[in-house]
Coordinates of C-alpha atoms in Angstrom, one line a residue:
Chain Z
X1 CA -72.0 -60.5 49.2
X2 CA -71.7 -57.0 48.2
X3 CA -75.5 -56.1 46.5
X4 CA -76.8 -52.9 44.3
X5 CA -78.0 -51.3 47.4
X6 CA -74.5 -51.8 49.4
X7 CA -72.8 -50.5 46.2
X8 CA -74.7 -47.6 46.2
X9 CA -74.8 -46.3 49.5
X10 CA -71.1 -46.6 49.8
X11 CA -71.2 -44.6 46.9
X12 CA -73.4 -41.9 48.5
X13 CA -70.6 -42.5 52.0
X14 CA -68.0 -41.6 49.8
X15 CA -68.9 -38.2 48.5
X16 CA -70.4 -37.2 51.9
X17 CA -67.1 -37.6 53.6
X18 CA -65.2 -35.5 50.6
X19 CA -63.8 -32.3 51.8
X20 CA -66.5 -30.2 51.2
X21 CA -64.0 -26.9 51.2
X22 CA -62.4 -28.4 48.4
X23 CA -65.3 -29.5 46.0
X24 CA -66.1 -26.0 45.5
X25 CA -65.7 -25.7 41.8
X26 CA -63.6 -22.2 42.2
X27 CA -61.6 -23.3 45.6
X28 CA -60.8 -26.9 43.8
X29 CA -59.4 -24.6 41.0
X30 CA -57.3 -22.6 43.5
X31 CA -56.1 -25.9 45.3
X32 CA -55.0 -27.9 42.1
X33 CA -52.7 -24.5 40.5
X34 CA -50.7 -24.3 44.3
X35 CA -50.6 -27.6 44.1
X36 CA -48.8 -27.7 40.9
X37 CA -46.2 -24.6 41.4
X38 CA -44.3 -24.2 44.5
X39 CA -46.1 -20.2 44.9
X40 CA -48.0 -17.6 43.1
X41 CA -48.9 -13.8 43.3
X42 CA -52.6 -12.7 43.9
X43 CA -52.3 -11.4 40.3
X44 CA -51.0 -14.7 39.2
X45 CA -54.0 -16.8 40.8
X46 CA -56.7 -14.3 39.4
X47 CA -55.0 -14.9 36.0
X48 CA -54.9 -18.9 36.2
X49 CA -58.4 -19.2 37.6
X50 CA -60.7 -16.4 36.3
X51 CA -61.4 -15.3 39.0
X52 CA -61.9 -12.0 40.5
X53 CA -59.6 -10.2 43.3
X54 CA -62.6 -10.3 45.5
X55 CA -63.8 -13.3 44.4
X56 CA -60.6 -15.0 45.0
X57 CA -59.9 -13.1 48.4
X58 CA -63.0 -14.7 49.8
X59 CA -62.0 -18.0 49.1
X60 CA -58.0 -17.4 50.0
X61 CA -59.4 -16.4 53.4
X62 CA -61.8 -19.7 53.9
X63 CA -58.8 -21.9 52.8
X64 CA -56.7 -19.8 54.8
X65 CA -58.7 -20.1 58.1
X66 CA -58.8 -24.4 57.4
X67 CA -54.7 -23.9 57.2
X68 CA -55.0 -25.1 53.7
X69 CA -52.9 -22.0 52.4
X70 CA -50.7 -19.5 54.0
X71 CA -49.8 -15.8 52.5
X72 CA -46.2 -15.3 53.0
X73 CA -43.6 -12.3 52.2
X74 CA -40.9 -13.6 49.8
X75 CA -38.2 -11.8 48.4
X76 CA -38.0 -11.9 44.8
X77 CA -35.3 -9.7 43.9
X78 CA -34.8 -6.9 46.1
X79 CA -38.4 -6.3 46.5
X80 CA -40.8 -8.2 49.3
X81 CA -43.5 -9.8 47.6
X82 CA -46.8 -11.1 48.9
X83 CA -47.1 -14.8 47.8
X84 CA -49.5 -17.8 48.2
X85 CA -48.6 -21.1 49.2
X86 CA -50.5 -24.4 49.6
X87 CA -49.2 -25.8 53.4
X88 CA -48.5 -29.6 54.2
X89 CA -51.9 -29.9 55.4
X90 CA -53.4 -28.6 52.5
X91 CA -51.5 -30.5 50.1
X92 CA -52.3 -33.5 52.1
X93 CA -55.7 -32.5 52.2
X94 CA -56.0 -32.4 48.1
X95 CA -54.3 -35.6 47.9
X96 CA -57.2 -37.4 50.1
X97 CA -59.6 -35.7 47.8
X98 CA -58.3 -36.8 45.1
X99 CA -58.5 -40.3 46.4
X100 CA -61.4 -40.1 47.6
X101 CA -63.0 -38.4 43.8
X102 CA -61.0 -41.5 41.9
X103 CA -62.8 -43.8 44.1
X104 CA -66.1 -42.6 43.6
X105 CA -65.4 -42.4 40.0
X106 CA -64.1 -45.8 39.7
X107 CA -66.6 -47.3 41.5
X108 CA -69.9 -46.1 39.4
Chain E
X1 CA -67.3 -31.4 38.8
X2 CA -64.2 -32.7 36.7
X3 CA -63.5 -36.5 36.6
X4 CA -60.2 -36.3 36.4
X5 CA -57.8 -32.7 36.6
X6 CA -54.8 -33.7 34.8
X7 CA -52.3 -31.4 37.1
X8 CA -49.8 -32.5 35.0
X9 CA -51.2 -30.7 32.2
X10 CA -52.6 -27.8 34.8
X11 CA -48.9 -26.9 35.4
X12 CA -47.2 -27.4 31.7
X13 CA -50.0 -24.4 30.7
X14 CA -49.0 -22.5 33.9
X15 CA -45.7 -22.6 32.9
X16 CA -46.4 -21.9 29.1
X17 CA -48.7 -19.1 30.0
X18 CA -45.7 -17.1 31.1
X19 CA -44.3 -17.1 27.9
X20 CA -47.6 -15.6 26.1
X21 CA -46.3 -12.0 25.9
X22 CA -43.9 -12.4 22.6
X23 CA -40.8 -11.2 24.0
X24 CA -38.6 -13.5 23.4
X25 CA -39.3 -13.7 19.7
X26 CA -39.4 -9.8 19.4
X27 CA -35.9 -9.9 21.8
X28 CA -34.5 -13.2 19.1
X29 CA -35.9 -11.4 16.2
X30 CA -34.0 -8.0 17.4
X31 CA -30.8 -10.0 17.6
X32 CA -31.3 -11.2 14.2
X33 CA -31.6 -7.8 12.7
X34 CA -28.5 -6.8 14.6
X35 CA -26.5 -9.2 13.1
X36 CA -27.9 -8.6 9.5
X37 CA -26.7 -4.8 10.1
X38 CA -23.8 -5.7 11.9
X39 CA -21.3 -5.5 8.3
X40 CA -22.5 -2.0 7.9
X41 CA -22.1 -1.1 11.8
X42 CA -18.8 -2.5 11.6
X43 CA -17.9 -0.2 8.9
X44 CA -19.3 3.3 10.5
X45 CA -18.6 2.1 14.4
X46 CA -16.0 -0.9 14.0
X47 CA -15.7 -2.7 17.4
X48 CA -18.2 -0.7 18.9
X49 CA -20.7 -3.2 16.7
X50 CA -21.1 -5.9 19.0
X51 CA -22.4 -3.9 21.6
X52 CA -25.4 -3.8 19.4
X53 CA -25.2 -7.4 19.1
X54 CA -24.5 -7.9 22.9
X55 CA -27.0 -5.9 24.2
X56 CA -30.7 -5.7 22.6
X57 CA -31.9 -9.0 23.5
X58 CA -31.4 -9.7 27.2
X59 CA -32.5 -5.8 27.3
X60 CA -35.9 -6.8 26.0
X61 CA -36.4 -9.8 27.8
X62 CA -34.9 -8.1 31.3
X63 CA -36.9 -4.6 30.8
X64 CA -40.1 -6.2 28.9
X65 CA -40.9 -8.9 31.8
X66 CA -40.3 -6.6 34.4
X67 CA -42.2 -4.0 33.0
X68 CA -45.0 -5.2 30.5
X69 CA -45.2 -8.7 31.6
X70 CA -45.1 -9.2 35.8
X71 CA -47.1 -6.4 36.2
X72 CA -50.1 -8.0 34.1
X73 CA -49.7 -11.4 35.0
X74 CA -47.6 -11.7 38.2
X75 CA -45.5 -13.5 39.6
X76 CA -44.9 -17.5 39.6
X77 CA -42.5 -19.8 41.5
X78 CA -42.8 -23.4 39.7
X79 CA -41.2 -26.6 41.3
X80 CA -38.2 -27.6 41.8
X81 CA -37.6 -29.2 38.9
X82 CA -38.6 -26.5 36.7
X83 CA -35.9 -24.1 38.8
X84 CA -33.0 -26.5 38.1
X85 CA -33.6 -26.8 34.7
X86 CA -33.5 -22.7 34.2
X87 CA -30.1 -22.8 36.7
X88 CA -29.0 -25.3 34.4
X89 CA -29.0 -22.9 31.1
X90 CA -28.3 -19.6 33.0
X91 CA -25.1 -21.4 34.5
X92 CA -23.9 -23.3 30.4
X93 CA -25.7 -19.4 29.0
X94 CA -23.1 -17.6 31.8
X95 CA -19.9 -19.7 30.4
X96 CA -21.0 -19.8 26.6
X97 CA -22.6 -16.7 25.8
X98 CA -19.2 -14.7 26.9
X99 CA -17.0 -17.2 24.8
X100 CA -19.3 -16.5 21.6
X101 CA -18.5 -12.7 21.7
X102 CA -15.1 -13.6 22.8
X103 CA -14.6 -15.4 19.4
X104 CA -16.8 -12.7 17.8
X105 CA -14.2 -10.3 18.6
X106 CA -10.9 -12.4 17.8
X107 CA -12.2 -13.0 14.7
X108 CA -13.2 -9.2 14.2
X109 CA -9.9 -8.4 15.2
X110 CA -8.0 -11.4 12.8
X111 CA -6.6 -13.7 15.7
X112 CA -9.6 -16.3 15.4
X113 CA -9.5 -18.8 13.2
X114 CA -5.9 -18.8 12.0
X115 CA -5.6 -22.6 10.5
X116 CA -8.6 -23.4 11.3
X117 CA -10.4 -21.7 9.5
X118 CA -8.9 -23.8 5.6
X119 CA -10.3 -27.0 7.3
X120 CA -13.3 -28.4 5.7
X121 CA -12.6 -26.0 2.4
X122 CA -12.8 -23.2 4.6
X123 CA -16.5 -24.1 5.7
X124 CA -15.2 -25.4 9.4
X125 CA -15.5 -22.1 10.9
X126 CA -19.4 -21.4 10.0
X127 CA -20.1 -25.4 10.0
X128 CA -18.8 -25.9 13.4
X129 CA -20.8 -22.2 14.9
X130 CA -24.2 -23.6 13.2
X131 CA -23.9 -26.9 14.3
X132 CA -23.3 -25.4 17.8
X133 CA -26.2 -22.8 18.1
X134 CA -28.3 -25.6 16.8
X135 CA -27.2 -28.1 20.0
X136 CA -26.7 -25.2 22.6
X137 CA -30.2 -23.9 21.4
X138 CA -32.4 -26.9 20.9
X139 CA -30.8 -28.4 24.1
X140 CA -32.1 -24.8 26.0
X141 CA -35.4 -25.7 24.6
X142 CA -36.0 -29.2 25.9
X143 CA -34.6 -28.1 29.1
X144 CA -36.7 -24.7 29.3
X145 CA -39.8 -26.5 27.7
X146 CA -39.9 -23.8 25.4
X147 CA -40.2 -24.8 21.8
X148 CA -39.5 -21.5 20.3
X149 CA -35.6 -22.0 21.0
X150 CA -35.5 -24.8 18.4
X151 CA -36.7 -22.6 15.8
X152 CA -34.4 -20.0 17.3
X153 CA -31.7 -22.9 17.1
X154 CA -32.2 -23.4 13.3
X155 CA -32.6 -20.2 12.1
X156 CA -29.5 -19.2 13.3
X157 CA -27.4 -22.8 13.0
X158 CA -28.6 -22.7 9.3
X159 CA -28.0 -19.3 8.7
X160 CA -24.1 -19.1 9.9
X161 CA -23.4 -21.3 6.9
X162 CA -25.3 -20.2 5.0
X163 CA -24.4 -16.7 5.5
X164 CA -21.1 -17.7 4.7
X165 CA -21.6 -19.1 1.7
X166 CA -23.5 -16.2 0.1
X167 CA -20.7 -14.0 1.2
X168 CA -18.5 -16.1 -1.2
X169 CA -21.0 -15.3 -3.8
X170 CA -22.6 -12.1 -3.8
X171 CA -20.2 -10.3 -0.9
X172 CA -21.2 -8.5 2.3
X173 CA -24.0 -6.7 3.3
X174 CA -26.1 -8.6 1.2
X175 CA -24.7 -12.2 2.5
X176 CA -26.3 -11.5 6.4
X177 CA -29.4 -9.0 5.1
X178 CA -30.8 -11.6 3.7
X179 CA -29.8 -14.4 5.6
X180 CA -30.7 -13.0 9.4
X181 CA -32.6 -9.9 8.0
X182 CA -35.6 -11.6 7.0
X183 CA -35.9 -14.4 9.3
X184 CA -35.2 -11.4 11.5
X185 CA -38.1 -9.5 10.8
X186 CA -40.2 -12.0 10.3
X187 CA -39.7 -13.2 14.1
X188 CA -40.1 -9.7 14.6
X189 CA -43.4 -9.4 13.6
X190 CA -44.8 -12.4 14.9
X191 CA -43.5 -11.3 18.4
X192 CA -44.8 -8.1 18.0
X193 CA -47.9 -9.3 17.4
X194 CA -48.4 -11.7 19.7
X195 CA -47.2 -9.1 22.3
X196 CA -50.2 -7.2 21.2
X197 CA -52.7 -9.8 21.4
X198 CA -50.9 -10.4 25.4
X199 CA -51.7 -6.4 26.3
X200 CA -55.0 -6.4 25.1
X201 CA -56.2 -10.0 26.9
X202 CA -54.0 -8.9 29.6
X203 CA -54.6 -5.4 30.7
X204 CA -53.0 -4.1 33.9
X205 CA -55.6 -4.5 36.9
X206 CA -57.0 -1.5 37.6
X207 CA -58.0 -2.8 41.0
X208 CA -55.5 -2.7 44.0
X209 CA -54.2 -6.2 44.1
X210 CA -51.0 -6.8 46.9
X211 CA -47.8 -6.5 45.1
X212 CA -49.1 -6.0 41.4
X213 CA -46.4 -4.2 40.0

């Protein structure tokens, strides 16, 4: 029979496992607006999230390193634009954090 | 730590936040002041008028986004769904836009509306335009998710009608001056200032960013 205790360290089990490159409050914030558009500018990003180009580099580079994101060169127009992406893995990625956050939510 | 992001929400201001600079109300309002003057262009430049009816708003939008916009907010690529939706209008714009001036011009010109235009006590003509711009519009704004288009949509369905009816009454240029003039400037202004508000939240970067225009 499932007691307070059992409850609660599931609970703690939970947020230990959550993706811990994804929890960051300003990476989450990056991760949720390419999840929700297909790709974005650097300019773009810095706009939506608040933050700075350095700022924003740092954690582009993290995300890119776990193969979360890629920087590709589109064409829009005539003119080659440098573009950010969110990659299979990394939209997989936010949808098992997701889970896991609406599990931990729904369960205290 | 948010609860709960609503992403649903995340991308509906996304996509809204593109359409915080004002242009399209100053290019709308622009159009509406063209065709308040166009009586007295047609008189000093006859044909030659709807060039200046033609060209001033998709100048506006084209030139202002490229150069006033994208360079202090970037650039954007929504979902699919969003993409479609704007194919959708550029493809019934494409087709409907050129049959407007078309019947612009044949009814400059005296071909267009022959019969037609004694149907409904001769009301048919400017009935059947406004009732038009009202669908085409407010359907471009449900599909676009922009609700500017359906005040767009009744400004100008209303004031083809109405246009005509003061021409009836107290004669050209008065009839469109006051009927697109106003509403004209009005939009104008708005757009003008909310472009304002747009360059002073939205500067242009004065760091190096890759590809900020």
């Amino acid at each position: 029979m499932p007691t307070k205790e059992n409850k609660t360290t599931n609970d703690i089990q939970t947020l230990n496992s959550v993706d811990k490159l994804i929890h960051e409050p300003a990476r989450l914030n990056i991760m949720a607006h390419l999840y929700v558009i297909e790709s974005a500018d650097f300019l773009f990003m810095m706009r939506q999230t608040g933050l700075t180009f350095g700022n924003l580099s740092a954690h582009m580079s993290k995300l890119e390193t776990a193969g979360y994101i890629e920087i590709i060169k589109e064409f829009i127009g005539k003119k080659p634009h440098t573009m950010l992406k969110l990659t299979e893995k990394g939209k997989h990625a936010f949808d098992e954090y997701r889970k896991q956050m609406k599990q931990f939510f729904n369960e205290i | 730590m948010k609860e709960n992001i609503n992403l649903k929400e995340l991308e509906k201001k996304a996509y809204q936040f593109t359409f915080k600079d004002g242009i399209y109300d100053i290019a709308w309002g622009a159009l509406l002041i063209s065709i308040a003057i166009a009586p007295i262009l047609r008189e000093i430049i006859y044909l030659g008028y709807i060039i200046f009816l033609v060209l001033p708003a998709p100048l506006i939008i084209i030139l202002g986004k490229k150069y006033i916009t994208t360079p202090r907010i970037g650039i954007v690529k929504f979902n699919k769904t969003r993409r479609k939706a704007q194919k959708r209008i550029k493809l019934i714009s494409s087709i409907l836009i050129p049959l407007s001036i078309l019947l612009v011009i044949l009814t400059a010109i005296g071909i267009f509306p022959g019969n037609l235009g004694a149907m409904l006590g001769g009301y048919a003509i400017p009935v059947g335009a406004g009732i038009f711009a009202i669908v085409f519009l407010c359907g471009a704004a449900y599909l676009i998710d922009f609700p500017h288009f359906y005040i767009y949509g009744i400004i100008i369905g209303l004031g083809i009608p109405v246009a005509d009816i003061l021409h009836n009454t107290i004669g050209p240029p008065l009839d469109n001056l006051l009927t697109f003039g106003i509403t004209g400037i009005i939009l104008l202004i708005f757009g003008v200032f909310t472009m304002s508000q747009f360059l002073q939240k939205y500067p242009i970067p004065k760091e190096e960013i890759p590809n900020a225009n």
